[in-house]
Amino acid sequence: MTVTSEPVASGLRLDGVRAGYHDADVLSGLDLDARPGEFLVLAGPSGCGKSTLLRSVSGLHPVRSGRVLVDGQPVRGTSADRALVFQEDGLLPWRSVLRNVELPLAVQRIPRAERRERAAHWIDRVGLAGYERYLPRQLSGGMRQRAQLARTLAANPRIILMDEPFAALDVRTRASMRALLVDVWRANPTTVLFVTHDVDEALALADRVAVLDRGGRIAALVDVPHPRPADPSTADNAAAKARLLAALTEEGA
Amino acid sequence: MTQVSVAEPAVADPPARPAPRPRRRPSRRWLLRAASLVAALLTWQGLTAAHARLWVRFDQLPTVTDVAEEFVHQLGTAVYYQDLADSLGRILAGFGIAAVLGVGLGVLLARAPIAADLLQPLFEVVRPIPAIALVPIAILLFPSNEQGIVFITFVAAFFPILVSTRHAVRAQPTIWEDAVRTMGGGRWRVLRTVVLPGALPGVFGGLSVGMGVAWICVISAEMISGQFGVGYRTWQSYTVVNYPGVIVGMLTIGLLGWSTSAAVELLGRRITRWLPRSETR
Ligand SMILES: Nc1ncnc2c1ncn2[C@@H]1O[C@H](COP(=O)(O)OP(=O)(O)O)[C@@H](O)[C@H]1O
Ligand SMILES: [Mg+2]
């Protein structure tokens, strides 16, 4: 089937990024690299600037100085190659699941028939087949996040930015969403920047975890050993968890 | 049920379908509604037929039967429908222009700071003036009374629509716009896909109010300067001492206002079905 043209993962580099609100900087010269196809998790105390970072990379929030580079090219504004997944659902409440998932494809001017086909493919992929005609308000929180994931994946972005996408879900739903994400990402390894508070979530998903400090800089980078999902009983993983917990405790998260 | 195809056995969370509303017995409610109407008519008939003078002079008013006879008579005349068509045409023209300009400028004021700075002071000055107070200006400005009446109707409906639209656009959560922008959508796409549909519930609130004041103003303007139209005919009946005719005019105005408002309401409800139930009712 040709509905999923092979996604191209992009490398991401943040080079001395400064961003903030009013007179205050939230990020004061942040450097960060993500390899093409890397799953990079961002963790850090609440209010340290994780959302600001994602919004700056997406182009929604202006960068005051420094550069955001995708495959070496500085980004200008928002673009379909950097998708953002929100914690609250960003679905348009007046559009059905199908029309929400089709939306990025319509923005990209993809012909209707192909739009339908690709949207249907991703709706099925996230386990929402049969719910195409439902409005967001008729879905549970978990199902809305599935729909949002389908919408993001259908757009075929090179970088996916996810801002605590599962934080509002109950434990069981969160676990199944995590499994779905790993599954999909394995099949199409896009570069992912994923914000979470949850240490276990970080370890389950990440290739690497970047811990931010309150000054909006990277305090620690922790490699997570494979295979995925991380088996907490292996010595390597236990060590990674210990390092991550130590770094987070240091930053007061 | 759908099977969730994930590596781990996923929770198939069932759809949160809105619960069916508890059914009340409709027949009893209709009976009550009809009873209140019948009681009012009977009281009216009683007071007027008995020539009651209870400080308020009911003996001056036509009885229900007089009015009914006059109504049946007028329904058989061509001029009744001519008046209806004239008033409806004025409403549709004035209200239609107000809807287009009110929504368009409302969006512009909410989204473009320059437009807001330019137009807002002007609107704030003009808005408190009751549209009907513009009759002299309308007579001076427009070559025909017809255009003056449409102008007044337009002014009346314009501001509620403008204000509601502006407010609805401003109150929108930014997440919808952010979502479309990160898909690569530009200004025009955001406007079409997010701003306008998201503002519709508020816009329809403004349209409902606008339709109400549009009727008030079209009728008043017709009474002052109209040729034909329900308002003109009602005043005309008064001057020729045809009191049943006055009441027939009033009832006609009431029915017109009610049906056009109901049409706006119905359209609004159809278009904003996506709203949670409690808000649409
Ligand atoms: N729209 C805004 N206006 C002003 N300050 C903001 C705004 N959004 C966030 N901030 C501030 O910026 C800092 C970083 O916020 P945020 O990026 O949301 O942190 P995080 O996502 O890590 O919790 C916080 O101190 C917050 O109060
Ligand atoms: Mg945040």
Coordinates of C-alpha atoms and ligand atoms in Angstrom, one line a residue:
Chain A
M1 CA 0.0 0.0 0.0
T2 CA 1.2 3.5 -0.8
V3 CA -0.8 5.5 1.7
T4 CA 2.2 6.0 4.0
S5 CA 5.0 7.5 1.9
E6 CA 8.2 6.8 3.8
P7 CA 8.7 9.6 6.3
V8 CA 12.0 11.4 6.4
A9 CA 13.3 12.0 9.8
S10 CA 15.2 15.2 10.3
G11 CA 18.0 16.2 12.6
L12 CA 17.2 19.0 15.0
R13 CA 19.7 21.4 16.5
L14 CA 19.1 24.2 19.0
D15 CA 21.9 26.6 19.1
G16 CA 21.9 29.1 22.0
V17 CA 18.2 29.5 21.9
R18 CA 16.8 32.3 24.0
A19 CA 13.1 32.7 24.3
G20 CA 10.6 34.1 26.9
Y21 CA 7.7 36.3 27.7
H22 CA 7.7 40.0 28.3
D23 CA 11.0 41.1 29.8
A24 CA 11.9 37.7 31.2
D25 CA 13.8 34.9 29.4
V26 CA 12.6 31.4 30.0
L27 CA 15.2 29.8 27.9
S28 CA 18.6 31.5 28.2
G29 CA 20.9 30.1 25.6
L30 CA 19.8 26.5 25.2
D31 CA 21.8 24.0 23.2
L32 CA 20.4 20.7 22.2
D33 CA 20.8 18.1 19.4
A34 CA 18.5 15.4 18.3
R35 CA 19.7 12.8 15.7
P36 CA 17.4 12.0 12.8
G37 CA 14.9 9.4 14.1
E38 CA 15.9 9.9 17.7
F39 CA 13.3 9.7 20.4
L40 CA 14.4 12.5 22.8
V41 CA 12.5 13.0 26.0
L42 CA 12.6 16.4 27.8
A43 CA 12.1 16.4 31.6
G44 CA 12.5 19.0 34.2
P45 CA 10.7 20.9 36.9
S46 CA 7.3 22.5 36.2
G47 CA 7.7 26.0 34.8
C48 CA 11.3 25.5 33.6
G49 CA 10.3 26.1 29.9
K50 CA 9.6 22.7 28.4
S51 CA 6.5 24.0 26.6
T52 CA 8.2 27.2 25.6
L53 CA 11.0 25.1 24.1
L54 CA 8.5 23.0 22.1
R55 CA 6.6 26.0 20.9
S56 CA 9.8 27.7 19.9
V57 CA 10.8 24.7 17.8
S58 CA 7.4 24.5 16.3
G59 CA 7.6 28.2 15.3
L60 CA 4.6 29.2 17.3
H61 CA 6.8 31.1 19.8
P62 CA 9.5 33.6 18.6
V63 CA 13.1 32.9 19.4
R64 CA 14.9 36.0 20.7
S65 CA 18.3 34.9 19.7
G66 CA 20.1 31.7 18.7
R67 CA 18.9 29.4 16.1
V68 CA 16.6 26.4 15.6
L69 CA 18.0 24.3 12.8
V70 CA 16.3 21.4 11.0
D71 CA 18.8 19.4 8.9
G72 CA 21.1 22.4 9.2
Q73 CA 18.5 24.9 7.9
P74 CA 17.2 27.6 10.2
V75 CA 13.4 27.4 10.6
R76 CA 11.2 30.3 9.9
G77 CA 7.7 30.2 11.5
T78 CA 5.5 27.2 11.6
S79 CA 5.5 24.5 9.0
A80 CA 4.0 21.1 8.3
D81 CA 7.3 19.4 8.8
R82 CA 7.2 20.1 12.6
A83 CA 4.0 18.8 14.1
L84 CA 2.9 19.7 17.7
V85 CA 0.8 17.4 19.8
F86 CA -0.9 19.1 22.7
Q87 CA -1.7 17.9 26.2
E88 CA -5.3 19.1 26.0
D89 CA -6.7 17.9 22.7
G90 CA -6.2 20.2 19.9
L91 CA -9.0 18.6 17.8
L92 CA -11.5 21.0 16.3
P93 CA -14.7 20.2 18.1
W94 CA -17.0 20.8 15.1
R95 CA -15.2 18.3 12.9
S96 CA -15.6 14.6 13.0
V97 CA -12.6 12.4 13.8
L98 CA -12.2 11.8 10.0
R99 CA -12.4 15.4 9.1
N100 CA -9.9 16.3 11.9
V101 CA -7.4 13.7 10.7
E102 CA -7.9 14.9 7.1
L103 CA -7.2 18.5 8.0
P104 CA -3.4 18.6 7.8
L105 CA -3.7 16.8 4.4
A106 CA -6.2 19.4 3.2
V107 CA -3.8 22.1 4.3
Q108 CA -1.1 20.4 2.3
R109 CA -3.5 20.4 -0.7
I110 CA -3.5 16.6 -1.1
P111 CA -6.4 15.5 -3.3
R112 CA -9.6 14.4 -1.6
A113 CA -9.4 10.7 -2.5
E114 CA -5.8 10.3 -1.2
R115 CA -6.7 12.4 1.9
R116 CA -9.6 10.0 2.7
E117 CA -7.4 7.0 2.2
R118 CA -4.5 8.3 4.3
A119 CA -6.8 9.5 7.1
A120 CA -8.6 6.2 7.2
H121 CA -5.3 4.3 7.4
W122 CA -4.1 6.3 10.4
I123 CA -7.5 6.2 12.1
D124 CA -7.4 2.4 11.8
R125 CA -3.7 2.4 12.9
V126 CA -4.5 4.1 16.2
G127 CA -7.5 1.8 16.9
L128 CA -10.3 4.2 16.1
A129 CA -11.8 2.4 13.1
G130 CA -15.5 2.7 13.3
Y131 CA -15.4 6.1 15.0
E132 CA -14.7 8.2 11.9
R133 CA -18.0 10.0 12.1
Y134 CA -17.8 10.8 15.8
L135 CA -17.4 14.3 17.1
P136 CA -14.6 14.8 19.6
R137 CA -17.0 15.4 22.5
Q138 CA -18.4 11.9 21.9
L139 CA -15.0 10.4 22.6
S140 CA -13.2 9.6 25.8
G141 CA -10.0 11.5 26.6
G142 CA -7.9 8.6 25.5
M143 CA -9.7 8.3 22.2
R144 CA -9.3 12.0 21.6
Q145 CA -5.5 11.6 22.1
R146 CA -5.6 8.7 19.7
A147 CA -7.3 10.9 17.1
Q148 CA -4.8 13.6 17.7
L149 CA -2.0 11.2 17.2
A150 CA -3.6 10.0 14.0
R151 CA -3.9 13.5 12.8
T152 CA -0.3 14.2 13.5
L153 CA 1.0 11.0 11.9
A154 CA -1.2 11.5 8.8
A155 CA 0.5 14.8 8.2
N156 CA 3.8 12.9 7.8
P157 CA 6.0 15.3 9.7
R158 CA 9.8 15.1 9.9
I159 CA 9.8 16.1 13.6
I160 CA 7.0 15.4 16.1
L161 CA 6.9 17.6 19.2
M162 CA 4.7 16.2 22.0
D163 CA 3.9 18.3 25.1
E164 CA 2.9 15.9 27.9
P165 CA 0.4 14.3 25.5
F166 CA -0.7 11.6 27.9
A167 CA -0.5 13.5 31.2
A168 CA -4.3 14.0 31.5
L169 CA -5.1 10.3 30.9
D170 CA -5.7 7.6 33.5
V171 CA -2.9 5.1 34.1
R172 CA -4.3 2.3 32.0
T173 CA -5.0 4.5 29.0
R174 CA -1.6 6.1 29.3
A175 CA 0.1 2.7 29.2
S176 CA -1.8 1.7 26.1
M177 CA -1.1 5.1 24.4
R178 CA 2.6 4.7 25.2
A179 CA 2.6 1.2 23.6
L180 CA 0.8 2.5 20.6
L181 CA 3.3 5.4 20.2
V182 CA 6.3 3.1 20.5
D183 CA 4.7 0.7 18.0
V184 CA 4.1 3.4 15.5
W185 CA 7.4 5.1 16.0
R186 CA 9.2 1.8 15.5
A187 CA 7.5 1.3 12.2
N188 CA 8.3 4.9 11.1
P189 CA 11.2 6.3 13.2
T190 CA 10.5 10.0 13.1
T191 CA 12.5 12.4 15.2
V192 CA 10.4 12.9 18.4
L193 CA 10.8 15.6 21.1
F194 CA 8.6 14.4 24.0
V195 CA 7.9 16.2 27.2
T196 CA 6.9 14.3 30.3
H197 CA 7.0 14.5 34.1
D198 CA 6.9 10.7 34.4
V199 CA 10.2 9.0 34.9
D200 CA 8.9 5.6 33.9
E201 CA 7.3 7.1 30.8
A202 CA 10.6 8.8 29.9
L203 CA 12.5 5.5 30.3
A204 CA 9.8 3.5 28.4
L205 CA 10.0 5.8 25.4
A206 CA 13.3 7.6 25.2
D207 CA 16.6 7.0 23.4
R208 CA 17.9 9.8 25.5
V209 CA 16.4 12.0 28.2
A210 CA 17.4 15.7 28.5
V211 CA 16.8 17.2 31.9
L212 CA 16.2 21.0 32.0
D213 CA 17.1 23.1 34.9
R214 CA 15.2 26.1 36.1
G215 CA 17.4 28.5 34.2
G216 CA 16.2 26.9 30.9
R217 CA 19.5 25.1 30.2
I218 CA 20.2 21.4 29.8
A219 CA 21.3 20.1 33.2
A220 CA 21.8 16.4 32.2
L221 CA 21.6 14.1 29.3
V222 CA 20.8 10.4 30.2
D223 CA 21.1 7.7 27.6
V224 CA 18.5 5.0 27.9
P225 CA 19.8 1.5 26.9
H226 CA 17.8 -0.5 24.4
P227 CA 15.8 -2.7 23.8
R228 CA 12.5 -0.9 24.1
P229 CA 10.4 -1.0 26.1
A230 CA 13.0 -0.7 28.7
D231 CA 13.1 -3.7 31.1
P232 CA 13.6 -2.1 34.5
S233 CA 15.3 -5.2 35.9
T234 CA 18.4 -5.0 33.8
A235 CA 21.4 -3.4 35.4
D236 CA 21.8 -0.8 32.6
N237 CA 18.3 0.3 32.8
A238 CA 18.3 0.5 36.6
A239 CA 21.4 2.6 36.3
A240 CA 19.7 4.9 33.8
K241 CA 16.7 5.3 36.0
A242 CA 19.0 6.1 39.0
R243 CA 20.8 8.8 37.0
L244 CA 17.6 10.3 35.7
L245 CA 16.0 10.4 39.2
A246 CA 19.2 11.9 40.6
A247 CA 19.2 14.6 37.9
L248 CA 15.6 15.4 38.4
T249 CA 15.9 15.5 42.1
E250 CA 18.8 17.9 41.8
E251 CA 16.6 20.2 39.7
G252 CA 13.8 20.0 42.2
A253 CA 11.3 18.2 39.9
Chain B
M1 CA -16.7 -3.2 18.6
T2 CA -13.4 -2.1 17.1
Q3 CA -10.3 -4.1 17.9
V4 CA -7.4 -1.9 18.9
S5 CA -4.4 -3.1 17.0
V6 CA -1.5 -2.3 19.4
A7 CA 1.3 -4.5 20.6
E8 CA 0.0 -4.4 24.1
P9 CA -3.6 -5.3 24.8
A10 CA -5.1 -1.8 24.8
V11 CA -8.1 -0.6 26.7
A12 CA -11.0 -0.3 24.3
D13 CA -12.5 2.7 26.0
P14 CA -16.1 2.8 25.0
P15 CA -17.4 6.0 23.3
A16 CA -18.7 8.5 25.7
R17 CA -22.1 8.8 24.0
P18 CA -24.3 11.6 25.5
A19 CA -26.9 10.0 27.7
P20 CA -30.4 10.3 26.4
R21 CA -32.4 13.0 28.0
P22 CA -35.2 12.0 30.3
R23 CA -38.4 12.2 28.4
R24 CA -41.2 14.4 29.7
R25 CA -44.7 13.7 28.6
P26 CA -45.1 16.2 25.7
S27 CA -48.9 16.0 25.6
R28 CA -49.3 17.6 29.1
R29 CA -46.9 20.4 28.3
W30 CA -48.7 21.3 25.2
L31 CA -52.0 21.2 27.0
L32 CA -50.6 23.7 29.6
R33 CA -49.3 26.0 26.8
A34 CA -52.6 26.0 25.0
A35 CA -54.5 26.6 28.2
S36 CA -52.6 29.8 28.9
L37 CA -53.3 31.1 25.4
V38 CA -57.0 30.2 25.6
A39 CA -57.3 31.9 29.0
A40 CA -55.8 35.1 27.7
L41 CA -58.1 35.1 24.7
L42 CA -61.2 34.5 26.9
T43 CA -60.2 37.2 29.3
W44 CA -59.8 39.7 26.5
Q45 CA -63.1 38.7 24.9
G46 CA -64.8 39.0 28.3
L47 CA -63.4 42.4 29.1
T48 CA -64.0 43.9 25.7
A49 CA -67.5 42.4 25.1
A50 CA -68.6 43.6 28.5
H51 CA -67.2 47.1 27.8
A52 CA -65.3 47.0 31.0
R53 CA -63.8 50.2 32.2
L54 CA -61.4 49.4 35.0
W55 CA -59.5 52.7 34.7
V56 CA -57.9 50.9 31.7
R57 CA -60.5 51.4 29.0
F58 CA -61.2 48.0 27.6
D59 CA -64.4 49.3 26.0
Q60 CA -62.1 51.1 23.5
L61 CA -60.6 47.8 22.3
P62 CA -62.0 45.5 19.6
T63 CA -63.2 42.1 20.8
V64 CA -61.5 38.9 19.9
T65 CA -64.3 38.1 17.4
D66 CA -63.9 41.5 15.7
V67 CA -60.2 40.9 15.3
A68 CA -60.7 37.4 14.1
E69 CA -63.2 38.6 11.5
E70 CA -60.9 41.3 10.3
F71 CA -58.0 38.9 10.1
V72 CA -60.0 36.4 8.0
H73 CA -61.0 39.4 5.8
Q74 CA -57.5 40.7 5.4
L75 CA -56.2 37.2 4.6
G76 CA -58.4 37.3 1.5
T77 CA -57.0 40.6 0.2
A78 CA -53.9 41.0 -2.0
V79 CA -52.7 44.0 -0.1
Y80 CA -52.1 42.0 3.1
Y81 CA -49.6 39.8 1.2
Q82 CA -48.1 42.9 -0.5
D83 CA -47.5 44.4 2.9
L84 CA -46.0 41.1 4.2
A85 CA -43.7 40.9 1.2
D86 CA -42.6 44.5 1.6
S87 CA -41.7 44.2 5.2
L88 CA -40.0 40.8 4.8
G89 CA -38.0 42.2 1.9
R90 CA -36.8 45.2 4.0
I91 CA -35.9 42.9 6.8
L92 CA -34.0 40.5 4.6
A93 CA -32.1 43.3 2.9
G94 CA -31.2 45.2 6.1
F95 CA -30.5 42.1 8.1
G96 CA -28.6 40.4 5.3
I97 CA -26.3 43.4 4.9
A98 CA -25.9 43.6 8.7
A99 CA -25.0 39.9 8.9
V100 CA -22.3 40.1 6.2
L101 CA -20.8 43.4 7.4
G102 CA -21.2 42.6 11.1
V103 CA -19.5 39.2 10.9
G104 CA -16.8 40.5 8.6
L105 CA -16.0 43.6 10.6
G106 CA -16.4 41.7 13.9
V107 CA -13.7 39.2 12.8
L108 CA -11.5 42.0 11.5
L109 CA -11.8 44.0 14.8
A110 CA -10.9 40.9 16.8
R111 CA -8.0 39.8 14.7
A112 CA -6.4 43.0 13.3
P113 CA -5.2 45.6 15.9
I114 CA -4.9 48.3 13.3
A115 CA -8.6 47.9 12.3
A116 CA -9.6 47.9 15.9
D117 CA -7.7 51.2 16.5
L118 CA -9.2 52.7 13.4
L119 CA -12.8 51.6 13.7
Q120 CA -13.5 50.9 17.4
P121 CA -13.8 54.6 18.5
L122 CA -16.2 55.3 15.7
F123 CA -18.4 52.3 16.5
E124 CA -18.4 53.1 20.2
V125 CA -19.8 56.6 19.4
V126 CA -22.4 55.4 17.0
R127 CA -23.5 52.3 18.9
P128 CA -25.5 53.9 21.7
I129 CA -27.7 55.8 19.3
P130 CA -30.9 53.9 18.8
A131 CA -31.3 53.1 15.1
I132 CA -34.7 54.7 15.0
A133 CA -33.2 58.0 16.0
L134 CA -31.5 57.9 12.6
V135 CA -34.8 58.4 10.7
P136 CA -34.1 62.1 9.9
I137 CA -30.6 61.3 8.7
A138 CA -31.9 58.4 6.7
I139 CA -34.6 60.6 5.0
L140 CA -31.9 63.2 4.2
L141 CA -29.3 60.7 3.0
F142 CA -31.3 58.4 0.8
P143 CA -33.2 59.3 -2.3
S144 CA -36.1 57.0 -1.5
N145 CA -37.8 56.0 1.8
E146 CA -37.4 52.4 0.9
Q147 CA -33.6 52.7 1.1
G148 CA -33.9 54.7 4.3
I149 CA -35.9 52.0 6.0
V150 CA -33.4 49.3 4.9
F151 CA -30.6 51.5 6.2
I152 CA -32.2 51.8 9.6
T153 CA -32.9 48.1 9.8
F154 CA -29.3 47.5 8.9
V155 CA -27.9 49.8 11.6
A156 CA -30.2 48.2 14.2
A157 CA -29.0 44.7 13.4
F158 CA -25.4 45.5 12.7
F159 CA -24.1 46.3 16.1
P160 CA -25.4 43.2 18.0
I161 CA -23.9 41.0 15.3
L162 CA -20.6 42.9 15.2
V163 CA -20.2 42.9 19.0
S164 CA -21.1 39.2 19.4
T165 CA -18.8 38.2 16.6
R166 CA -15.9 40.2 17.9
H167 CA -16.4 38.7 21.3
A168 CA -16.8 35.2 20.0
V169 CA -13.5 35.4 18.0
R170 CA -11.6 36.9 20.9
A171 CA -12.8 34.2 23.3
Q172 CA -11.6 31.4 21.2
P173 CA -9.0 29.1 22.7
T174 CA -5.7 29.6 21.0
I175 CA -5.0 25.9 20.8
W176 CA -7.3 25.5 17.7
E177 CA -5.3 28.1 15.8
D178 CA -2.0 26.8 17.1
A179 CA -3.0 23.3 15.8
V180 CA -3.7 24.6 12.3
R181 CA -0.7 26.8 12.1
T182 CA 1.6 23.9 13.1
M183 CA 0.1 22.0 10.1
G184 CA 1.5 24.7 7.9
G185 CA -1.8 26.6 7.7
G186 CA -1.6 30.3 6.9
R187 CA -3.8 33.2 7.9
W188 CA -6.5 32.5 5.4
R189 CA -6.6 28.8 6.3
V190 CA -6.8 29.7 10.0
L191 CA -9.6 32.1 9.3
R192 CA -11.6 29.6 7.2
T193 CA -11.0 26.5 9.3
V194 CA -10.8 27.8 12.8
V195 CA -11.9 31.4 13.4
L196 CA -15.2 31.4 11.5
P197 CA -16.5 27.9 12.5
G198 CA -15.3 28.4 16.1
A199 CA -17.1 31.8 16.4
L200 CA -20.4 30.5 15.0
P201 CA -22.1 29.8 18.4
G202 CA -21.5 33.5 19.4
V203 CA -22.3 34.8 15.9
F204 CA -25.7 33.1 16.1
G205 CA -26.3 34.7 19.4
G206 CA -25.8 38.1 17.7
L207 CA -27.9 37.1 14.7
S208 CA -30.8 36.3 17.0
V209 CA -30.6 39.6 18.9
G210 CA -30.0 41.4 15.6
M211 CA -33.2 39.9 14.1
G212 CA -35.2 41.0 17.0
V213 CA -34.1 44.6 16.9
A214 CA -34.3 44.6 13.1
W215 CA -38.1 44.0 13.4
I216 CA -38.5 46.7 16.0
C217 CA -36.8 49.2 13.7
V218 CA -38.4 48.2 10.4
I219 CA -41.8 48.5 11.9
S220 CA -41.1 51.8 13.5
A221 CA -39.5 53.2 10.3
E222 CA -42.5 52.0 8.3
M223 CA -44.9 53.7 10.7
I224 CA -42.9 56.9 10.2
S225 CA -42.0 57.0 6.6
G226 CA -43.2 53.8 4.9
Q227 CA -45.3 53.1 1.9
F228 CA -46.7 49.7 2.3
G229 CA -45.4 47.2 4.8
V230 CA -47.0 45.8 7.9
G231 CA -45.9 48.7 10.1
Y232 CA -47.3 51.2 7.7
R233 CA -50.6 49.3 7.4
T234 CA -50.9 49.1 11.2
W235 CA -50.5 52.8 11.7
Q236 CA -52.8 53.4 8.7
S237 CA -55.5 51.3 10.3
Y238 CA -55.2 53.4 13.4
T239 CA -55.6 56.7 11.6
V240 CA -58.7 55.5 9.8
V241 CA -60.1 54.2 13.1
N242 CA -60.0 50.6 12.1
Y243 CA -59.0 49.2 15.5
P244 CA -59.4 45.5 14.6
G245 CA -57.0 46.3 11.8
V246 CA -54.5 47.6 14.2
I247 CA -54.6 44.4 16.3
V248 CA -54.3 42.3 13.1
G249 CA -51.2 44.3 12.2
M250 CA -49.7 43.7 15.6
L251 CA -50.4 40.0 15.5
T252 CA -48.9 39.8 12.0
I253 CA -45.8 41.6 13.2
G254 CA -45.6 39.2 16.1
L255 CA -45.9 36.2 13.9
L256 CA -43.3 37.5 11.4
G257 CA -40.8 38.3 14.2
W258 CA -41.3 35.0 15.8
S259 CA -40.9 33.0 12.6
T260 CA -37.8 34.8 11.4
S261 CA -36.2 34.5 14.9
A262 CA -37.2 30.8 14.9
A263 CA -35.5 30.4 11.5
V264 CA -32.3 31.9 12.7
E265 CA -32.4 29.8 15.9
L266 CA -33.0 26.6 14.0
L267 CA -30.2 27.3 11.5
G268 CA -27.9 28.2 14.4
R269 CA -28.7 24.9 16.2
R270 CA -28.2 22.9 13.1
I271 CA -24.8 24.5 12.4
T272 CA -23.6 24.3 16.0
R273 CA -24.6 20.7 16.7
W274 CA -21.0 20.0 17.9
L275 CA -21.6 22.0 21.0
P276 CA -22.1 20.1 24.3
R277 CA -25.8 19.5 24.8
S278 CA -26.3 21.7 27.8
E279 CA -25.3 24.7 25.8
T280 CA -27.5 24.1 22.8
R281 CA -30.4 22.6 24.6
Ligands
LIG1 N1 1.9 33.1 27.9 C1 2.8 33.3 28.9 N2 3.0 34.6 29.3 C2 3.9 34.9 30.3 N3 4.6 33.9 30.9 C3 4.4 32.6 30.5 C4 3.5 32.3 29.5 N4 3.6 30.9 29.3 C5 4.5 30.5 30.2 N5 5.0 31.5 30.9 C6 6.1 31.3 31.9 O1 7.2 30.8 31.4 C7 7.8 29.8 32.2 C8 7.9 28.5 31.4 O2 6.7 28.0 31.1 P1 6.5 26.7 30.4 O3 7.3 26.7 29.1 O4 5.0 26.5 30.2 O5 7.0 25.6 31.4 P2 6.8 24.0 31.5 O6 6.2 23.6 30.2 O7 8.2 23.5 31.6 O8 6.1 23.7 32.7 C9 6.9 29.7 33.4 O9 7.5 30.5 34.4 C10 5.6 30.4 33.0 O10 5.0 31.0 34.1
MG2 MG 4.3 22.7 30.0

